[in-house]
Every structure is written in C-alpha cells, then in structure tokens.
C-alpha cells in the first residue's frame, strides 16, 4: 500500500502535501520552489500556462512510507491510498510510478 496523487491536483499544485511529508518523496515536473513561486505570483492560470493544464505533483512509490500525513492536507482531495483510488483515476498509481522512472 502506498499513496498516490490523482487528477484533482491538475493545475492546483499548492504543495501543501509536500510540507508535511516526512521523507520528501513528493515531487513535480519542475523544482518545487519554482512551482511555488509561479503559483504565488500568477495563480493557477500561470501554472497551467507555464507547465500545461495537467501539471501535478507525484508521490515516489519507492520512497513513500505510507504514513498518511499528506492525505488530509490536500485541499482538493487528490491523494488516495492506491487501493482506495476511485475507478476513474485507477491509472494514477502507474502514472506516479512512471514519473520517477523517467528521472
Ligand atoms: S503517505 Fe507519508 S510518506 Fe507517503 S507521500 Fe504522504 S506524507 Fe509522504
Ligand atoms: S496538496 Fe493536493 S493539490 Fe496540493 S500539491 Fe499536494 S496533491 Fe496537489
């Protein structure tokens, strides 16, 4: 069992989950300070303009210790245990894992 970030994070990326993760296993397609700065300066529209509509953060399944700290912090309920993922976002577990394979 690991935790996974699904579609509701798209274009939101407020990084609240990052702040509570004890093992720093949540990452995005750009350095987190850069994502935060873009969001602070231009909001979600600026994030989407710079990184695409589907920008989201991802949880590294090799590093996540399944502590659950991130789940209640997410303002848009984007974080799930892999076994609890809604059917429509079932592919998110693989997407999160694939993100770290590309690195
Ligand atoms: S469940 Fe815990 S270790 Fe895993 S991503 Fe969330 S905060 Fe980090
Ligand atoms: S708290 Fe939720 S919306 Fe914010 S970055 Fe994490 S998963 Fe995305």
Coordinates of N, CA and C and ligand atoms in Angstrom, one line a residue:
X1 N 0.8 -1.2 0.0 CA 0.0 0.0 0.0 C 0.9 1.3 0.0
X2 N 0.6 2.1 -0.9 CA 1.3 3.4 -1.0 C 0.3 4.5 -1.3
X3 N 0.7 5.7 -1.2 CA -0.2 6.8 -1.5 C 0.1 7.3 -2.9
X4 N -1.0 7.9 -3.5 CA -0.9 8.3 -4.9 C -1.6 9.6 -5.1
X5 N -1.1 10.4 -6.0 CA -1.8 11.7 -6.3 C -2.5 11.5 -7.6
X6 N -3.8 11.9 -7.6 CA -4.6 11.7 -8.8 C -5.0 13.1 -9.4
X7 N -5.9 13.0 -10.4 CA -6.2 14.2 -11.3 C -6.6 15.5 -10.6
X8 N -7.3 15.4 -9.4 CA -7.7 16.8 -8.9 C -6.5 17.7 -8.6
X9 N -5.3 17.2 -8.5 CA -4.1 18.1 -8.4 C -3.8 18.9 -9.6
X10 N -4.3 18.5 -10.7 CA -4.0 19.1 -12.0 C -4.2 20.7 -11.9
X11 N -3.2 21.4 -12.1 CA -3.2 22.8 -12.1 C -3.4 23.5 -10.8
X12 N -3.5 22.7 -9.7 CA -3.6 23.2 -8.4 C -2.2 23.3 -7.7
X13 N -1.6 22.2 -7.5 CA -0.2 22.1 -7.1 C 0.1 23.1 -6.0
X14 N -0.7 23.2 -4.9 CA -0.4 24.2 -3.9 C 0.8 23.7 -3.0
X15 N 1.2 22.5 -3.1 CA 2.3 21.9 -2.4 C 2.1 21.7 -0.9
X16 N 0.8 21.8 -0.4 CA 0.6 21.6 1.0 C 1.0 20.2 1.4
X17 N 0.9 19.2 0.5 CA 1.3 17.8 0.9 C 2.8 17.7 1.1
X18 N 3.5 18.5 0.3 CA 5.0 18.5 0.4 C 5.5 18.9 1.8
X19 N 4.8 19.9 2.3 CA 5.2 20.4 3.6 C 5.1 19.4 4.7
X20 N 4.2 18.5 4.6 CA 4.0 17.5 5.7 C 4.7 16.2 5.5
X21 N 5.2 15.9 4.3 CA 5.8 14.6 4.1 C 7.2 14.4 4.8
X22 N 7.3 13.4 5.6 CA 8.5 13.3 6.4 C 9.7 12.8 5.6
X23 N 9.4 12.2 4.5 CA 10.5 11.6 3.7 C 10.8 12.4 2.4
X24 N 10.1 13.5 2.2 CA 10.4 14.3 0.9 C 10.2 13.5 -0.3
X25 N 9.1 12.7 -0.4 CA 9.0 11.9 -1.6 C 8.0 12.4 -2.6
X26 N 7.6 13.7 -2.4 CA 6.6 14.3 -3.4 C 7.3 15.3 -4.2
X27 N 7.2 15.1 -5.5 CA 7.9 15.9 -6.5 C 7.1 16.3 -7.7
X28 N 7.5 17.3 -8.4 CA 6.8 17.8 -9.6 C 7.7 17.8 -10.8
X29 N 7.2 18.2 -11.9 CA 8.0 18.3 -13.2 C 9.0 19.4 -13.2
X30 N 8.9 20.3 -12.2 CA 9.9 21.4 -12.1 C 10.3 21.5 -10.6
X31 N 11.4 22.1 -10.3 CA 11.7 22.3 -8.9 C 10.6 22.9 -8.1
X32 N 10.4 22.4 -6.9 CA 9.2 22.9 -6.1 C 9.3 24.3 -5.8
X33 N 10.4 24.9 -5.5 CA 10.4 26.4 -5.3 C 10.0 27.2 -6.5
X34 N 10.3 26.6 -7.7 CA 9.9 27.3 -8.9 C 8.3 27.2 -9.1
X35 N 7.8 26.0 -8.8 CA 6.3 25.8 -8.9 C 5.6 26.8 -7.9
X36 N 6.2 26.8 -6.7 CA 5.6 27.7 -5.7 C 5.6 29.1 -6.1
X37 N 6.7 29.6 -6.6 CA 6.9 31.0 -7.0 C 5.9 31.3 -8.1
X38 N 5.8 30.5 -9.1 CA 4.9 30.7 -10.2 C 3.5 30.8 -9.7
X39 N 3.1 29.9 -8.8 CA 1.8 29.9 -8.3 C 1.5 31.2 -7.4
X40 N 2.4 31.5 -6.6 CA 2.3 32.7 -5.8 C 2.1 34.0 -6.6
X41 N 2.9 34.0 -7.7 CA 2.8 35.3 -8.5 C 1.7 35.3 -9.4
X42 N 1.3 34.2 -10.0 CA 0.3 34.3 -11.1 C -0.9 33.3 -10.9
X43 N -0.9 32.6 -9.8 CA -2.1 31.7 -9.5 C -2.0 30.5 -10.4
X44 N -3.1 29.8 -10.4 CA -3.2 28.5 -11.1 C -3.1 28.7 -12.6
X45 N -3.6 29.9 -13.1 CA -3.6 30.1 -14.5 C -2.1 30.2 -15.0
X46 N -1.3 30.8 -14.2 CA 0.1 31.0 -14.5 C 0.8 29.6 -14.5
X47 N 0.4 28.8 -13.6 CA 1.0 27.4 -13.5 C 0.6 26.6 -14.8
X48 N -0.6 26.7 -15.2 CA -1.0 26.0 -16.4 C -0.4 26.5 -17.6
X49 N -0.2 27.8 -17.7 CA 0.4 28.4 -18.9 C 1.8 28.0 -19.0
X50 N 2.5 27.9 -17.9 CA 3.9 27.6 -17.9 C 4.2 26.1 -18.1
X51 N 3.4 25.3 -17.4 CA 3.7 23.8 -17.4 C 2.7 22.9 -18.0
X52 N 1.5 23.5 -18.5 CA 0.5 22.7 -19.1 C -0.7 22.5 -18.1
X53 N -1.8 22.2 -18.7 CA -3.1 22.1 -17.8 C -3.0 20.9 -16.9
X54 N -2.2 19.9 -17.2 CA -2.2 18.7 -16.4 C -1.0 18.7 -15.4
X55 N -0.4 19.8 -15.1 CA 0.7 19.8 -14.1 C 0.1 19.3 -12.8
X56 N 0.9 18.4 -12.2 CA 0.5 17.9 -10.9 C 1.8 17.4 -10.2
X57 N 1.7 17.1 -8.9 CA 2.8 16.5 -8.2 C 2.6 15.0 -8.2
X58 N 3.7 14.3 -7.9 CA 3.6 12.9 -7.8 C 4.3 12.3 -6.6
X59 N 3.9 11.2 -6.1 CA 4.5 10.5 -5.0 C 5.4 9.4 -5.4
X60 N 6.6 9.4 -5.0 CA 7.5 8.3 -5.3 C 7.2 7.0 -4.6
X61 N 6.7 6.0 -5.3 CA 6.3 4.8 -4.6 C 7.4 4.0 -3.9
X62 N 8.6 4.3 -4.3 CA 9.8 3.6 -3.7 C 10.2 4.3 -2.4
X63 N 9.8 5.5 -2.2 CA 10.2 6.3 -1.0 C 9.0 6.5 0.0
X64 N 7.8 6.5 -0.5 CA 6.6 6.7 0.4 C 6.6 5.7 1.5
X65 N 6.4 6.1 2.8 CA 6.3 5.2 3.9 C 4.9 5.0 4.4
X66 N 4.0 5.5 3.5 CA 2.5 5.3 3.8 C 2.1 5.8 5.2
X67 N 2.6 6.9 5.6 CA 2.3 7.5 6.9 C 0.9 8.1 6.8
X68 N 0.4 8.5 5.6 CA -0.9 9.1 5.5 C -1.0 10.6 5.9
X69 N 0.2 11.2 6.2 CA 0.1 12.6 6.6 C -0.3 13.6 5.5
X70 N 0.0 13.3 4.3 CA -0.4 14.2 3.2 C -1.8 14.2 2.9
X71 N -2.5 13.1 3.0 CA -3.9 12.9 2.5 C -4.8 14.0 3.1
X72 N -4.9 14.3 4.4 CA -5.8 15.3 4.9 C -5.4 16.7 4.6
X73 N -4.2 16.9 4.1 CA -3.7 18.3 3.8 C -4.2 18.8 2.5
X74 N -4.5 17.9 1.6 CA -4.8 18.3 0.2 C -6.2 18.9 0.2
X75 N -6.2 20.2 -0.3 CA -7.5 20.9 -0.4 C -8.5 20.4 -1.4
X76 N -8.0 19.6 -2.3 CA -8.9 19.1 -3.4 C -9.1 17.6 -3.4
X77 N -8.6 17.0 -2.3 CA -8.8 15.5 -2.2 C -8.2 14.8 -3.3
X78 N -7.0 15.1 -3.6 CA -6.3 14.4 -4.8 C -5.5 13.2 -4.3
X79 N -5.3 13.0 -3.0 CA -4.4 11.9 -2.6 C -5.2 10.8 -2.0
X80 N -4.8 9.6 -2.5 CA -5.5 8.3 -2.1 C -4.5 7.2 -1.8
X81 N -4.9 6.3 -1.0 CA -4.1 5.0 -0.9 C -4.4 4.4 -2.3
X82 N -3.4 3.6 -2.8 CA -3.5 3.1 -4.1 C -4.8 2.1 -4.1
X83 N -5.0 1.4 -3.1 CA -6.2 0.5 -3.1 C -7.5 1.2 -3.0
X84 N -7.5 2.5 -2.6 CA -8.7 3.3 -2.5 C -9.0 4.2 -3.7
X85 N -8.1 4.2 -4.7 CA -8.3 5.1 -5.8 C -9.6 4.9 -6.5
X86 N -10.4 6.0 -6.7 CA -11.6 5.8 -7.5 C -11.3 5.2 -8.9
X87 N -12.3 4.5 -9.4 CA -12.1 3.8 -10.7 C -11.6 4.7 -11.8
X88 N -12.2 5.9 -11.8 CA -11.9 6.9 -12.9 C -10.4 7.3 -12.9
X89 N -9.8 7.2 -11.7 CA -8.4 7.6 -11.6 C -7.5 6.4 -11.3
X90 N -7.9 5.2 -11.7 CA -7.2 4.0 -11.4 C -5.8 4.0 -12.0
X91 N -5.6 4.7 -13.1 CA -4.3 4.8 -13.8 C -3.3 5.6 -13.0
X92 N -3.7 6.3 -12.0 CA -2.8 7.3 -11.4 C -1.6 6.6 -10.7
X93 N -1.9 5.4 -10.1 CA -0.7 4.7 -9.4 C 0.4 4.5 -10.4
X94 N 0.1 4.1 -11.6 CA 1.1 3.8 -12.6 C 1.7 5.2 -13.1
X95 N 0.9 6.2 -13.2 CA 1.4 7.5 -13.6 C 2.4 8.1 -12.6
X96 N 2.1 7.9 -11.3 CA 3.0 8.4 -10.3 C 4.3 7.6 -10.3
X97 N 4.2 6.3 -10.5 CA 5.5 5.4 -10.5 C 6.3 5.8 -11.8
X98 N 5.6 6.0 -12.9 CA 6.3 6.2 -14.2 C 7.0 7.6 -14.1
X99 N 6.5 8.5 -13.4 CA 7.1 9.8 -13.3 C 8.5 9.7 -12.8
X100 N 8.7 8.8 -11.8 CA 10.1 8.6 -11.2 C 11.0 7.7 -12.0
X101 N 10.4 6.9 -12.9 CA 11.2 6.1 -13.7 C 11.9 6.9 -14.8
X102 N 11.2 8.0 -15.2 CA 11.7 8.8 -16.3 C 12.9 9.6 -15.8
X103 N 13.0 9.8 -14.5 CA 14.0 10.7 -14.0 C 15.4 10.1 -14.1
Ligands
LIG1 S1 1.9 8.9 2.8 FE1 3.5 9.9 4.1 S2 5.4 9.3 3.2 FE2 3.8 8.9 1.7 S3 3.7 10.8 0.4 FE3 2.2 11.0 2.0 S4 3.3 12.1 3.6 FE4 4.9 11.3 2.3
LIG2 S1 -1.9 19.1 -1.6 FE1 -3.1 18.2 -3.2 S2 -3.4 19.8 -4.7 FE2 -1.7 20.4 -3.4 S3 0.1 19.7 -4.5 FE3 -0.5 18.1 -3.0 S4 -1.8 16.7 -4.2 FE4 -1.6 18.6 -5.3

